Amino acid sequence: MYIVTIEGLPYDWLNSLQELHAHVFDGAKLTVEKLAKKEGLLCLLAVEDASVIGFKLGYPHPDGVFYSWLGGVHVTKRGQGIASQLMKKQHEHIKTLGFDKVRTYGRNTFTISSMVLILLPHLWMKREDIKSFLKKQ
């Protein structure tokens, strides 16, 4: 497995990314139009045997914080640290772009608890900021 970092649309990997997105998000479509609307799009793709097995997508938010937008790993590849590797590479790359803050959101309890487990070893935040971040709004 290796990680590909692409600034902009991942044209060479688009079909594989869209298939994995549909797998991870219960058939939801990830369109080229939706990706193209994300100015400053950064795509990190975990690749194995010429197929995308994991992804982490994000883009700069107008408030100056990098928004880590979407991510997922194929169900058969989970539990191998792929999501952590993608996040680590994303954080390393956005630091080279001048970002010192990253934001992410979860939509359900399972996603949020999974994100916390992945994030804990890599947190840039102070303890007070973590408490605020995890509060339900």
Short mmCIF file of C-alpha atoms in Angstrom, two decimals, residues 18-74:
data_model
loop_
_atom_site.label_atom_id
_atom_site.label_comp_id
_atom_site.label_asym_id
_atom_site.label_seq_id
_atom_site.Cartn_x
_atom_site.Cartn_y
_atom_site.Cartn_z
CA GLN A 18 -15.98 7.13 -6.60
CA GLU A 19 -16.44 3.36 -6.22
CA LEU A 20 -14.86 3.40 -2.77
CA HIS A 21 -16.89 6.46 -1.72
CA ALA A 22 -20.09 4.64 -2.72
CA HIS A 23 -18.92 1.57 -0.76
CA VAL A 24 -18.11 3.58 2.38
CA PHE A 25 -21.17 5.85 2.24
CA ASP A 26 -23.92 3.36 1.36
CA GLY A 27 -24.11 4.06 -2.37
CA ALA A 28 -23.80 7.85 -2.17
CA LYS A 29 -22.36 9.39 -5.33
CA LEU A 30 -19.27 11.59 -5.28
CA THR A 31 -19.56 13.65 -8.44
CA VAL A 32 -16.86 15.48 -10.35
CA GLU A 33 -19.00 18.60 -10.02
CA LYS A 34 -19.02 18.33 -6.23
CA LEU A 35 -15.25 17.85 -6.13
CA ALA A 36 -14.64 20.71 -8.58
CA LYS A 37 -16.52 23.13 -6.30
CA LYS A 38 -13.96 22.60 -3.53
CA GLU A 39 -11.35 25.26 -4.19
CA GLY A 40 -7.92 24.11 -3.07
CA LEU A 41 -9.01 20.44 -2.95
CA LEU A 42 -6.41 18.10 -1.48
CA CYS A 43 -6.81 14.36 -2.07
CA LEU A 44 -4.86 11.66 -0.29
CA LEU A 45 -5.47 8.18 -1.62
CA ALA A 46 -4.31 4.88 -0.18
CA VAL A 47 -3.63 2.62 -3.15
CA GLU A 48 -3.12 -1.11 -3.34
CA ASP A 49 -3.01 -3.20 -6.53
CA ALA A 50 -3.97 -0.13 -8.62
CA SER A 51 -7.19 0.43 -6.60
CA VAL A 52 -8.06 3.08 -4.04
CA ILE A 53 -8.60 1.34 -0.68
CA GLY A 54 -8.76 4.50 1.44
CA PHE A 55 -9.11 8.25 0.99
CA LYS A 56 -8.92 11.55 2.85
CA LEU A 57 -10.21 14.69 1.13
CA GLY A 58 -10.13 18.27 2.32
CA TYR A 59 -9.91 21.91 1.32
CA PRO A 60 -9.17 25.34 2.81
CA HIS A 61 -12.11 26.96 4.55
CA PRO A 62 -12.59 30.72 4.11
CA ASP A 63 -11.81 31.24 7.82
CA GLY A 64 -8.22 30.08 7.26
CA VAL A 65 -8.65 26.61 8.75
CA PHE A 66 -8.13 23.50 6.62
CA TYR A 67 -11.34 21.46 6.52
CA SER A 68 -10.77 17.70 6.49
CA TRP A 69 -13.99 16.93 4.65
CA LEU A 70 -14.38 13.28 3.70
CA GLY A 71 -12.56 10.07 4.37
CA GLY A 72 -13.00 6.35 4.44
CA VAL A 73 -11.38 2.96 4.13
CA HIS A 74 -12.73 -0.15 2.40
#
